[in-house]
Amino acid sequence: MHRPPAQSLVSALALSAASLVAIDGAALAKDTAAVTKAPTPQHRIPVDRVQAPAKRFNFNQIVYVYSGKLFVCDPNGDNARQLATGLPDGVNAWSPAFSPDGKRIAFVAQWWDQENLSHRFDLYTVGSNGKNLRKQAAVDPDAQRCKVTAPDWLDNNTLVYGYSEKPGFGQPATSGLYTLRLHTNNPQPLEGTAPGGVSTPVVSPDGKSIAYSHTAQSGHPPKVRILNLETGEDRPLTTSGYGEQSHPRWSPDGAKLTFHKEWGSDTQVYLINADGTGLQQLTFRDPDDNPMTHFESSYQASWRADGLTLLMTRRAGGYAGLIEYEIAGGAVTVFEEQDALITSPAYNPRYNGPLVQKEGRPERVEKNQPNRPVKVTARDQFEVPAEPELRRRRP
């Protein structure tokens, strides 16, 4: 058997020992580093950035205005949360409207310009999750007696709203509808509306028509008209001279509209087909109203996505709360006590569930019994019994 020379064997052993030392040294250095080296900071990604988009928003919401502040809550009135808290002091929010995808809310911000001694109106949007408050349009600071009315959405990125301007006392006001692409600050006039005052536009579910409140001349009560965006046809939906008619809202299928009509101190919600036929009064004041207090009024109806239920404001005794109204049977559920001042309620368009009452909450379920029935005589022509004299509070 071949035996390596002694010198070669010594060299081999020396090399092996050196290798072992090197390996042990590297291991020792690694262990030492693991003990002494500070851990690398880990930056957590916000949860809402890694979830699916649909899970970042709660679509089971209603939006409303409470004493000039914007709120959302669960459909049964619980878990109220204020939105748009970044608005400057003294700014009031009005007329909120959900975008078609339910992810944004557009609203009008009103504030008092102390320098020019006039009311100012800005147009804002905010995410329905409370994020991304943005000013989309502001009234020209040099313009006087200007007003921006309730906005609505042509699509998820385009607003439509009414704008009016009166140069001075005794001079005619200019008014019209405008569209605004988000984040452009470049409003464009929408042609085709009837001359006169224009306000509270609302877009049909198919995006082809706009219903709006129209005042032909100063001092005349407003009526509801419909503008077809495809053909340019502008036609009256209601023509009766009785009462101020405003706040139209399309049903989810686009076949009907609701609007409220104000006559004296009495305001009630009506239903009408989109072609102007089938006018029907939905809500009625309580016939047992105290004659020394204000009438019980209902207004600002909003459709639920199933087309079976309306959410609206009911005002009685100087306070206003939310009610649910079932169109088929006329049942009314009061799920907000009448001890607040709540206006402009609206369902998130992607909410389709029922309103569930919380146990123990004071509620009142009733049937609306017409005390002043409307007699429909022809298309958009109807007779209403004479309005009683306005009742006033005792001094």
mmCIF file of C-alpha atoms in Angstrom:
data_model
loop_
_atom_site.group_PDB
_atom_site.id
_atom_site.type_symbol
_atom_site.label_atom_id
_atom_site.label_comp_id
_atom_site.label_asym_id
_atom_site.label_seq_id
_atom_site.Cartn_x
_atom_site.Cartn_y
_atom_site.Cartn_z
ATOM 1 C CA MET A 1 0.000 0.000 0.000
ATOM 2 C CA HIS A 2 1.247 3.453 -0.927
ATOM 3 C CA ARG A 3 1.958 5.709 2.085
ATOM 4 C CA PRO A 4 2.211 9.461 1.587
ATOM 5 C CA PRO A 5 5.396 11.060 2.554
ATOM 6 C CA ALA A 6 5.459 12.519 6.057
ATOM 7 C CA GLN A 7 5.785 16.062 4.697
ATOM 8 C CA SER A 8 2.662 15.670 2.571
ATOM 9 C CA LEU A 9 0.719 14.259 5.504
ATOM 10 C CA VAL A 10 1.727 17.163 7.717
ATOM 11 C CA SER A 11 0.688 19.662 5.026
ATOM 12 C CA ALA A 12 -2.684 17.998 4.623
ATOM 13 C CA LEU A 13 -3.349 18.048 8.323
ATOM 14 C CA ALA A 14 -2.358 21.696 8.542
ATOM 15 C CA LEU A 15 -4.726 22.592 5.672
ATOM 16 C CA SER A 16 -7.603 20.716 7.286
ATOM 17 C CA ALA A 17 -7.020 22.455 10.589
ATOM 18 C CA ALA A 18 -6.949 25.832 8.875
ATOM 19 C CA SER A 19 -10.237 25.051 7.119
ATOM 20 C CA LEU A 20 -11.891 24.047 10.353
ATOM 21 C CA VAL A 21 -10.698 27.227 12.008
ATOM 22 C CA ALA A 22 -12.060 29.276 9.135
ATOM 23 C CA ILE A 23 -15.432 27.526 9.242
ATOM 24 C CA ASP A 24 -15.722 27.829 13.004
ATOM 25 C CA GLY A 25 -14.732 31.482 12.808
ATOM 26 C CA ALA A 26 -17.409 32.221 10.234
ATOM 27 C CA ALA A 27 -20.007 30.416 12.324
ATOM 28 C CA LEU A 28 -18.902 32.260 15.428
ATOM 29 C CA ALA A 29 -19.029 35.593 13.592
ATOM 30 C CA LYS A 30 -22.518 34.782 12.312
ATOM 31 C CA ASP A 31 -23.767 33.872 15.770
ATOM 32 C CA THR A 32 -22.231 36.995 17.264
ATOM 33 C CA ALA A 33 -23.844 39.196 14.606
ATOM 34 C CA ALA A 34 -27.205 37.590 15.271
ATOM 35 C CA VAL A 35 -26.876 38.537 18.914
ATOM 36 C CA THR A 36 -25.470 42.037 18.611
ATOM 37 C CA LYS A 37 -26.939 43.350 15.360
ATOM 38 C CA ALA A 38 -30.141 45.360 15.772
ATOM 39 C CA PRO A 39 -33.132 43.885 13.885
ATOM 40 C CA THR A 40 -34.130 45.623 10.657
ATOM 41 C CA PRO A 41 -37.276 47.788 11.176
ATOM 42 C CA GLN A 42 -40.368 46.279 9.546
ATOM 43 C CA HIS A 43 -42.833 48.859 8.118
ATOM 44 C CA ARG A 44 -46.342 47.443 8.145
ATOM 45 C CA ILE A 45 -48.503 48.191 5.134
ATOM 46 C CA PRO A 46 -51.849 49.734 6.140
ATOM 47 C CA VAL A 47 -54.535 47.090 6.098
ATOM 48 C CA ASP A 48 -56.799 49.002 3.759
ATOM 49 C CA ARG A 49 -54.100 48.982 1.060
ATOM 50 C CA VAL A 50 -53.763 45.235 0.898
ATOM 51 C CA GLN A 51 -57.426 44.278 1.071
ATOM 52 C CA ALA A 52 -59.573 43.850 -1.997
ATOM 53 C CA PRO A 53 -61.169 47.171 -3.066
ATOM 54 C CA ALA A 54 -64.695 45.970 -2.316
ATOM 55 C CA LYS A 55 -63.714 45.254 1.305
ATOM 56 C CA ARG A 56 -62.302 48.695 1.944
ATOM 57 C CA PHE A 57 -65.784 50.246 1.937
ATOM 58 C CA ASN A 58 -68.872 49.530 3.930
ATOM 59 C CA PHE A 59 -71.798 49.827 1.535
ATOM 60 C CA ASN A 60 -74.402 49.164 4.236
ATOM 61 C CA GLN A 61 -74.716 52.860 4.968
ATOM 62 C CA ILE A 62 -77.013 55.807 4.878
ATOM 63 C CA VAL A 63 -75.735 59.362 4.687
ATOM 64 C CA TYR A 64 -77.456 62.387 6.183
ATOM 65 C CA VAL A 65 -76.865 65.898 7.478
ATOM 66 C CA TYR A 66 -77.225 66.627 11.162
ATOM 67 C CA SER A 67 -77.069 70.286 12.194
ATOM 68 C CA GLY A 68 -74.885 71.175 9.216
ATOM 69 C CA LYS A 69 -72.476 68.246 9.634
ATOM 70 C CA LEU A 70 -72.112 65.215 7.373
ATOM 71 C CA PHE A 71 -72.694 61.773 8.903
ATOM 72 C CA VAL A 72 -72.967 58.142 7.849
ATOM 73 C CA CYS A 73 -74.467 55.359 9.929
ATOM 74 C CA ASP A 74 -75.728 51.816 9.688
ATOM 75 C CA PRO A 75 -79.061 51.363 7.911
ATOM 76 C CA ASN A 76 -80.811 50.966 11.252
ATOM 77 C CA GLY A 77 -79.441 54.274 12.540
ATOM 78 C CA ASP A 78 -76.658 52.867 14.724
ATOM 79 C CA ASN A 79 -72.908 53.629 14.668
ATOM 80 C CA ALA A 80 -73.146 57.212 13.482
ATOM 81 C CA ARG A 81 -69.810 58.572 12.276
ATOM 82 C CA GLN A 82 -69.040 62.104 11.141
ATOM 83 C CA LEU A 83 -67.386 62.595 7.758
ATOM 84 C CA ALA A 84 -65.576 65.597 6.289
ATOM 85 C CA THR A 85 -64.194 66.619 9.671
ATOM 86 C CA GLY A 86 -61.438 68.494 7.840
ATOM 87 C CA LEU A 87 -63.772 71.277 6.731
ATOM 88 C CA PRO A 88 -62.894 74.737 8.080
ATOM 89 C CA ASP A 89 -64.732 76.017 11.124
ATOM 90 C CA GLY A 90 -68.084 77.553 10.353
ATOM 91 C CA VAL A 91 -68.658 75.529 7.172
ATOM 92 C CA ASN A 92 -71.955 73.635 6.870
ATOM 93 C CA ALA A 93 -72.494 70.582 4.678
ATOM 94 C CA TRP A 94 -75.672 70.204 2.622
ATOM 95 C CA SER A 95 -77.264 67.862 0.072
ATOM 96 C CA PRO A 96 -74.985 64.778 0.080
ATOM 97 C CA ALA A 97 -75.187 62.330 -2.837
ATOM 98 C CA PHE A 98 -73.503 58.932 -3.226
ATOM 99 C CA SER A 99 -71.611 58.127 -6.424
ATOM 100 C CA PRO A 100 -73.041 55.188 -8.432
ATOM 101 C CA ASP A 101 -70.358 52.835 -7.099
ATOM 102 C CA GLY A 102 -71.061 53.921 -3.528
ATOM 103 C CA LYS A 103 -67.457 54.919 -2.850
ATOM 104 C CA ARG A 104 -67.756 58.722 -2.830
ATOM 105 C CA ILE A 105 -70.122 61.338 -1.498
ATOM 106 C CA ALA A 106 -70.512 64.750 -3.130
ATOM 107 C CA PHE A 107 -71.939 67.620 -1.108
ATOM 108 C CA VAL A 108 -72.221 71.395 -0.972
ATOM 109 C CA ALA A 109 -70.224 73.281 1.652
ATOM 110 C CA GLN A 110 -71.761 76.613 2.654
ATOM 111 C CA TRP A 111 -69.944 79.286 4.627
ATOM 112 C CA TRP A 112 -70.223 82.957 5.442
ATOM 113 C CA ASP A 113 -67.694 85.238 3.779
ATOM 114 C CA GLN A 114 -67.146 87.911 6.376
ATOM 115 C CA GLU A 115 -65.033 90.044 4.045
ATOM 116 C CA ASN A 116 -67.688 90.252 1.324
ATOM 117 C CA LEU A 117 -70.663 89.825 3.665
ATOM 118 C CA SER A 118 -72.228 87.065 1.605
ATOM 119 C CA HIS A 119 -72.787 83.327 1.632
ATOM 120 C CA ARG A 120 -70.294 81.219 -0.307
ATOM 121 C CA PHE A 121 -70.710 77.762 -1.718
ATOM 122 C CA ASP A 122 -68.048 75.183 -2.530
ATOM 123 C CA LEU A 123 -68.417 71.719 -3.994
ATOM 124 C CA TYR A 124 -66.675 68.880 -2.134
ATOM 125 C CA THR A 125 -66.284 65.128 -2.370
ATOM 126 C CA VAL A 126 -65.260 62.684 0.332
ATOM 127 C CA GLY A 127 -64.865 58.920 0.345
ATOM 128 C CA SER A 128 -67.731 57.027 1.941
ATOM 129 C CA ASN A 129 -65.038 55.514 4.164
ATOM 130 C CA GLY A 130 -64.196 59.007 5.443
ATOM 131 C CA LYS A 131 -60.980 59.495 3.454
ATOM 132 C CA ASN A 132 -59.892 61.818 0.640
ATOM 133 C CA LEU A 133 -61.784 65.023 1.370
ATOM 134 C CA ARG A 134 -61.374 67.155 -1.766
ATOM 135 C CA LYS A 135 -62.643 70.568 -2.839
ATOM 136 C CA GLN A 136 -63.797 70.121 -6.431
ATOM 137 C CA ALA A 137 -65.111 73.599 -7.253
ATOM 138 C CA ALA A 138 -65.386 76.975 -5.565
ATOM 139 C CA VAL A 139 -67.558 79.953 -6.384
ATOM 140 C CA ASP A 140 -65.661 82.886 -7.852
ATOM 141 C CA PRO A 141 -64.730 85.076 -4.845
ATOM 142 C CA ASP A 142 -65.492 88.205 -6.913
ATOM 143 C CA ALA A 143 -69.014 87.036 -7.792
ATOM 144 C CA GLN A 144 -71.888 88.168 -5.610
ATOM 145 C CA ARG A 145 -75.131 86.402 -4.680
ATOM 146 C CA CYS A 146 -74.103 83.067 -6.175
ATOM 147 C CA LYS A 147 -75.410 79.675 -5.163
ATOM 148 C CA VAL A 148 -74.463 76.057 -5.859
ATOM 149 C CA THR A 149 -77.322 73.592 -5.421
ATOM 150 C CA ALA A 150 -77.461 69.894 -4.617
ATOM 151 C CA PRO A 151 -75.040 67.837 -6.758
ATOM 152 C CA ASP A 152 -75.521 64.440 -8.361
ATOM 153 C CA TRP A 153 -73.320 62.100 -10.420
ATOM 154 C CA LEU A 154 -73.361 61.572 -14.188
ATOM 155 C CA ASP A 155 -70.871 58.751 -13.625
ATOM 156 C CA ASN A 156 -68.338 57.813 -10.974
ATOM 157 C CA ASN A 157 -66.034 60.656 -12.020
ATOM 158 C CA THR A 158 -68.395 63.425 -13.195
ATOM 159 C CA LEU A 159 -70.685 65.665 -11.170
ATOM 160 C CA VAL A 160 -73.724 67.643 -12.268
ATOM 161 C CA TYR A 161 -75.062 70.524 -10.186
ATOM 162 C CA GLY A 162 -77.116 73.706 -10.386
ATOM 163 C CA TYR A 163 -75.546 77.146 -10.277
ATOM 164 C CA SER A 164 -77.190 80.539 -10.080
ATOM 165 C CA GLU A 165 -75.832 84.063 -10.004
ATOM 166 C CA LYS A 166 -77.622 87.359 -9.473
ATOM 167 C CA PRO A 167 -75.556 90.433 -10.426
ATOM 168 C CA GLY A 168 -77.495 92.811 -8.197
ATOM 169 C CA PHE A 169 -80.816 93.616 -6.603
ATOM 170 C CA GLY A 170 -83.564 94.072 -9.155
ATOM 171 C CA GLN A 171 -81.525 92.356 -11.878
ATOM 172 C CA PRO A 172 -82.451 88.979 -13.382
ATOM 173 C CA ALA A 173 -80.517 85.978 -12.130
ATOM 174 C CA THR A 174 -78.678 83.625 -14.459
ATOM 175 C CA SER A 175 -79.024 79.950 -13.680
ATOM 176 C CA GLY A 176 -78.218 76.594 -15.241
ATOM 177 C CA LEU A 177 -76.821 73.111 -14.869
ATOM 178 C CA TYR A 178 -73.085 72.443 -14.973
ATOM 179 C CA THR A 179 -70.988 69.311 -15.240
ATOM 180 C CA LEU A 180 -67.619 68.886 -13.595
ATOM 181 C CA ARG A 181 -65.016 66.198 -14.097
ATOM 182 C CA LEU A 182 -63.386 65.407 -10.770
ATOM 183 C CA HIS A 183 -60.021 67.061 -10.042
ATOM 184 C CA THR A 184 -60.213 69.344 -13.099
ATOM 185 C CA ASN A 185 -61.750 72.518 -11.602
ATOM 186 C CA ASN A 186 -63.229 73.161 -15.048
ATOM 187 C CA PRO A 187 -67.049 73.208 -14.885
ATOM 188 C CA GLN A 188 -68.903 73.112 -18.197
ATOM 189 C CA PRO A 189 -72.446 74.417 -18.815
ATOM 190 C CA LEU A 190 -75.018 71.804 -19.724
ATOM 191 C CA GLU A 191 -77.205 73.050 -22.556
ATOM 192 C CA GLY A 192 -80.874 72.341 -23.100
ATOM 193 C CA THR A 193 -82.553 73.235 -19.818
ATOM 194 C CA ALA A 194 -85.555 75.544 -19.817
ATOM 195 C CA PRO A 195 -84.808 79.222 -19.118
ATOM 196 C CA GLY A 196 -85.283 80.186 -15.499
ATOM 197 C CA GLY A 197 -84.072 78.955 -12.142
ATOM 198 C CA VAL A 198 -82.557 75.478 -12.108
ATOM 199 C CA SER A 199 -81.704 73.402 -9.040
ATOM 200 C CA THR A 200 -81.496 69.923 -7.447
ATOM 201 C CA PRO A 201 -80.618 67.867 -10.555
ATOM 202 C CA VAL A 202 -80.726 64.075 -10.305
ATOM 203 C CA VAL A 203 -79.508 61.656 -12.988
ATOM 204 C CA SER A 204 -81.617 58.699 -14.125
ATOM 205 C CA PRO A 205 -80.249 55.185 -13.470
ATOM 206 C CA ASP A 206 -79.389 54.714 -17.150
ATOM 207 C CA GLY A 207 -77.570 58.058 -17.248
ATOM 208 C CA LYS A 208 -79.666 59.329 -20.171
ATOM 209 C CA SER A 209 -81.910 61.876 -18.429
ATOM 210 C CA ILE A 210 -81.773 64.477 -15.689
ATOM 211 C CA ALA A 211 -84.755 65.490 -13.583
ATOM 212 C CA TYR A 212 -84.489 68.885 -11.939
ATOM 213 C CA SER A 213 -86.487 71.545 -10.162
ATOM 214 C CA HIS A 214 -87.298 74.545 -12.354
ATOM 215 C CA THR A 215 -88.627 78.012 -11.554
ATOM 216 C CA ALA A 216 -90.000 79.770 -14.630
ATOM 217 C CA GLN A 217 -90.059 83.270 -13.139
ATOM 218 C CA SER A 218 -89.204 84.908 -9.886
ATOM 219 C CA GLY A 219 -92.014 84.403 -7.431
ATOM 220 C CA HIS A 220 -93.424 81.363 -9.266
ATOM 221 C CA PRO A 221 -93.400 78.023 -7.432
ATOM 222 C CA PRO A 222 -90.848 75.531 -8.819
ATOM 223 C CA LYS A 223 -91.925 72.498 -10.829
ATOM 224 C CA VAL A 224 -90.106 69.341 -11.936
ATOM 225 C CA ARG A 225 -88.782 68.944 -15.478
ATOM 226 C CA ILE A 226 -86.810 66.225 -17.269
ATOM 227 C CA LEU A 227 -83.955 66.805 -19.735
ATOM 228 C CA ASN A 228 -83.123 63.983 -22.147
ATOM 229 C CA LEU A 229 -79.345 64.093 -22.633
ATOM 230 C CA GLU A 230 -79.473 62.090 -25.864
ATOM 231 C CA THR A 231 -82.190 63.996 -27.739
ATOM 232 C CA GLY A 232 -81.970 67.370 -25.970
ATOM 233 C CA GLU A 233 -85.711 67.303 -25.276
ATOM 234 C CA ASP A 234 -86.703 69.158 -22.124
ATOM 235 C CA ARG A 235 -90.239 68.520 -20.912
ATOM 236 C CA PRO A 236 -92.304 69.218 -17.785
ATOM 237 C CA LEU A 237 -92.962 66.296 -15.478
ATOM 238 C CA THR A 238 -95.394 68.247 -13.300
ATOM 239 C CA THR A 239 -97.387 71.283 -14.389
ATOM 240 C CA SER A 240 -99.867 71.884 -11.585
ATOM 241 C CA GLY A 241 -99.666 75.337 -10.051
ATOM 242 C CA TYR A 242 -100.313 73.962 -6.568
ATOM 243 C CA GLY A 243 -97.322 74.051 -4.217
ATOM 244 C CA GLU A 244 -93.557 74.124 -4.604
ATOM 245 C CA GLN A 245 -92.311 70.892 -6.150
ATOM 246 C CA SER A 246 -88.665 69.940 -5.745
ATOM 247 C CA HIS A 247 -86.126 67.273 -4.795
ATOM 248 C CA PRO A 248 -86.995 64.727 -7.532
ATOM 249 C CA ARG A 249 -85.542 61.220 -7.160
ATOM 250 C CA TRP A 250 -85.584 58.383 -9.702
ATOM 251 C CA SER A 251 -86.662 54.874 -8.798
ATOM 252 C CA PRO A 252 -83.918 52.257 -9.336
ATOM 253 C CA ASP A 253 -85.574 51.041 -12.551
ATOM 254 C CA GLY A 254 -86.066 54.584 -13.886
ATOM 255 C CA ALA A 255 -89.818 54.079 -14.314
ATOM 256 C CA LYS A 256 -90.980 56.427 -11.539
ATOM 257 C CA LEU A 257 -89.882 59.448 -9.556
ATOM 258 C CA THR A 258 -90.634 60.843 -6.154
ATOM 259 C CA PHE A 259 -90.631 64.523 -5.275
ATOM 260 C CA HIS A 260 -91.898 66.552 -2.381
ATOM 261 C CA LYS A 261 -94.450 69.291 -2.574
ATOM 262 C CA GLU A 262 -94.623 72.169 -0.144
ATOM 263 C CA TRP A 263 -97.847 74.042 0.450
ATOM 264 C CA GLY A 264 -97.718 76.538 3.268
ATOM 265 C CA SER A 265 -96.151 74.735 6.212
ATOM 266 C CA ASP A 266 -97.195 71.301 4.936
ATOM 267 C CA THR A 267 -94.666 69.289 2.875
ATOM 268 C CA GLN A 268 -95.401 65.756 1.648
ATOM 269 C CA VAL A 269 -93.899 63.171 -0.714
ATOM 270 C CA TYR A 270 -95.505 62.258 -4.049
ATOM 271 C CA LEU A 271 -94.950 59.472 -6.577
ATOM 272 C CA ILE A 272 -95.300 59.872 -10.345
ATOM 273 C CA ASN A 273 -94.509 57.848 -13.468
ATOM 274 C CA ALA A 274 -91.598 59.056 -15.581
ATOM 275 C CA ASP A 275 -94.006 59.949 -18.398
ATOM 276 C CA GLY A 276 -95.970 62.293 -16.107
ATOM 277 C CA THR A 277 -98.943 60.017 -15.418
ATOM 278 C CA GLY A 278 -100.150 58.249 -12.303
ATOM 279 C CA LEU A 279 -99.587 60.996 -9.764
ATOM 280 C CA GLN A 280 -100.026 59.691 -6.219
ATOM 281 C CA GLN A 281 -99.570 61.273 -2.812
ATOM 282 C CA LEU A 282 -97.622 58.944 -0.538
ATOM 283 C CA THR A 283 -97.358 60.682 2.814
ATOM 284 C CA PHE A 284 -99.918 62.684 4.751
ATOM 285 C CA ARG A 285 -99.737 64.804 7.840
ATOM 286 C CA ASP A 286 -101.187 63.363 11.001
ATOM 287 C CA PRO A 287 -104.858 64.460 11.200
ATOM 288 C CA ASP A 288 -104.462 64.602 14.972
ATOM 289 C CA ASP A 289 -101.783 67.297 14.772
ATOM 290 C CA ASN A 290 -101.954 69.855 17.514
ATOM 291 C CA PRO A 291 -103.476 72.923 15.825
ATOM 292 C CA MET A 292 -101.049 75.131 17.716
ATOM 293 C CA THR A 293 -97.935 73.426 16.346
ATOM 294 C CA HIS A 294 -96.375 72.907 12.915
ATOM 295 C CA PHE A 295 -97.785 70.272 10.611
ATOM 296 C CA GLU A 296 -96.123 66.876 10.454
ATOM 297 C CA SER A 297 -94.181 67.022 7.173
ATOM 298 C CA SER A 298 -92.285 64.398 5.156
ATOM 299 C CA TYR A 299 -89.726 65.267 2.496
ATOM 300 C CA GLN A 300 -86.391 64.475 0.775
ATOM 301 C CA ALA A 301 -87.183 60.857 -0.088
ATOM 302 C CA SER A 302 -84.430 58.472 -1.209
ATOM 303 C CA TRP A 303 -84.996 55.095 -2.889
ATOM 304 C CA ARG A 304 -83.537 51.859 -1.636
ATOM 305 C CA ALA A 305 -81.960 49.729 -4.370
ATOM 306 C CA ASP A 306 -84.809 47.193 -4.273
ATOM 307 C CA GLY A 307 -87.316 49.881 -5.296
ATOM 308 C CA LEU A 308 -89.707 48.882 -2.488
ATOM 309 C CA THR A 309 -88.757 51.259 0.281
ATOM 310 C CA LEU A 310 -88.093 54.966 0.725
ATOM 311 C CA LEU A 311 -85.943 56.679 3.319
ATOM 312 C CA MET A 312 -87.027 60.211 4.106
ATOM 313 C CA THR A 313 -87.091 62.971 6.686
ATOM 314 C CA ARG A 314 -90.147 63.558 8.822
ATOM 315 C CA ARG A 315 -90.467 66.783 10.742
ATOM 316 C CA ALA A 316 -92.850 67.342 13.608
ATOM 317 C CA GLY A 317 -92.858 69.842 16.416
ATOM 318 C CA GLY A 318 -89.777 71.625 15.130
ATOM 319 C CA TYR A 319 -87.591 68.487 15.047
ATOM 320 C CA ALA A 320 -86.777 66.137 12.195
ATOM 321 C CA GLY A 321 -85.765 62.474 12.157
ATOM 322 C CA LEU A 322 -85.557 59.554 9.743
ATOM 323 C CA ILE A 323 -88.390 57.256 8.718
ATOM 324 C CA GLU A 324 -88.706 54.234 6.447
ATOM 325 C CA TYR A 325 -91.722 54.109 4.134
ATOM 326 C CA GLU A 326 -92.934 50.937 2.391
ATOM 327 C CA ILE A 327 -94.409 51.939 -0.959
ATOM 328 C CA ALA A 328 -96.691 48.944 -1.400
ATOM 329 C CA GLY A 329 -98.510 49.033 1.933
ATOM 330 C CA GLY A 330 -97.780 52.510 3.197
ATOM 331 C CA ALA A 331 -96.303 51.290 6.483
ATOM 332 C CA VAL A 332 -94.066 53.814 8.222
ATOM 333 C CA THR A 333 -91.318 52.916 10.659
ATOM 334 C CA VAL A 334 -89.755 55.626 12.772
ATOM 335 C CA PHE A 335 -86.247 54.519 13.646
ATOM 336 C CA GLU A 336 -84.836 57.856 14.729
ATOM 337 C CA GLU A 337 -86.433 59.724 17.592
ATOM 338 C CA GLN A 338 -87.823 63.091 16.667
ATOM 339 C CA ASP A 339 -85.430 64.981 18.908
ATOM 340 C CA ALA A 340 -82.871 66.089 16.340
ATOM 341 C CA LEU A 341 -82.576 68.059 13.121
ATOM 342 C CA ILE A 342 -81.707 65.517 10.426
ATOM 343 C CA THR A 343 -82.065 66.238 6.703
ATOM 344 C CA SER A 344 -81.053 64.929 3.264
ATOM 345 C CA PRO A 345 -80.885 61.176 3.984
ATOM 346 C CA ALA A 346 -79.845 58.750 1.242
ATOM 347 C CA TYR A 347 -79.081 55.050 0.969
ATOM 348 C CA ASN A 348 -75.756 53.909 -0.390
ATOM 349 C CA PRO A 349 -76.795 52.716 -3.883
ATOM 350 C CA ARG A 350 -75.082 49.369 -3.306
ATOM 351 C CA TYR A 351 -77.074 48.623 -0.173
ATOM 352 C CA ASN A 352 -79.995 46.283 -0.757
ATOM 353 C CA GLY A 353 -80.769 44.912 2.683
ATOM 354 C CA PRO A 354 -83.629 45.582 5.074
ATOM 355 C CA LEU A 355 -83.682 48.089 7.863
ATOM 356 C CA VAL A 356 -83.413 46.213 11.141
ATOM 357 C CA GLN A 357 -84.585 47.894 14.298
ATOM 358 C CA LYS A 358 -82.371 47.706 17.351
ATOM 359 C CA GLU A 359 -84.122 46.179 20.340
ATOM 360 C CA GLY A 360 -85.242 48.716 22.854
ATOM 361 C CA ARG A 361 -85.180 51.673 20.457
ATOM 362 C CA PRO A 362 -88.346 53.745 20.608
ATOM 363 C CA GLU A 363 -90.223 53.232 17.377
ATOM 364 C CA ARG A 364 -93.648 53.774 15.920
ATOM 365 C CA VAL A 365 -95.162 51.701 13.139
ATOM 366 C CA GLU A 366 -98.274 53.049 11.522
ATOM 367 C CA LYS A 367 -100.336 53.161 8.374
ATOM 368 C CA ASN A 368 -100.661 56.406 6.471
ATOM 369 C CA GLN A 369 -104.352 57.156 6.136
ATOM 370 C CA PRO A 370 -105.038 59.915 3.601
ATOM 371 C CA ASN A 371 -106.830 62.801 5.215
ATOM 372 C CA ARG A 372 -106.788 64.972 2.078
ATOM 373 C CA PRO A 373 -107.018 62.548 -0.856
ATOM 374 C CA VAL A 374 -105.851 63.747 -4.249
ATOM 375 C CA LYS A 375 -108.274 63.305 -7.148
ATOM 376 C CA VAL A 376 -106.434 62.759 -10.434
ATOM 377 C CA THR A 377 -108.530 64.065 -13.321
ATOM 378 C CA ALA A 378 -106.144 63.829 -16.293
ATOM 379 C CA ARG A 379 -102.452 63.683 -17.102
ATOM 380 C CA ASP A 380 -100.736 65.772 -14.485
ATOM 381 C CA GLN A 381 -103.989 67.494 -13.578
ATOM 382 C CA PHE A 382 -105.368 66.871 -10.121
ATOM 383 C CA GLU A 383 -107.596 68.500 -7.571
ATOM 384 C CA VAL A 384 -106.746 68.995 -3.930
ATOM 385 C CA PRO A 385 -109.102 70.233 -1.222
ATOM 386 C CA ALA A 386 -108.438 73.753 -0.076
ATOM 387 C CA GLU A 387 -105.546 74.128 2.305
ATOM 388 C CA PRO A 388 -106.669 75.174 5.784
ATOM 389 C CA GLU A 389 -105.350 78.347 7.264
ATOM 390 C CA LEU A 390 -101.786 78.119 8.514
ATOM 391 C CA ARG A 391 -101.633 77.282 12.160
ATOM 392 C CA ARG A 392 -99.185 79.141 14.310
ATOM 393 C CA ARG A 393 -97.654 78.553 17.691
ATOM 394 C CA ARG A 394 -98.963 80.489 20.648
ATOM 395 C CA PRO A 395 -96.713 83.406 21.604
#
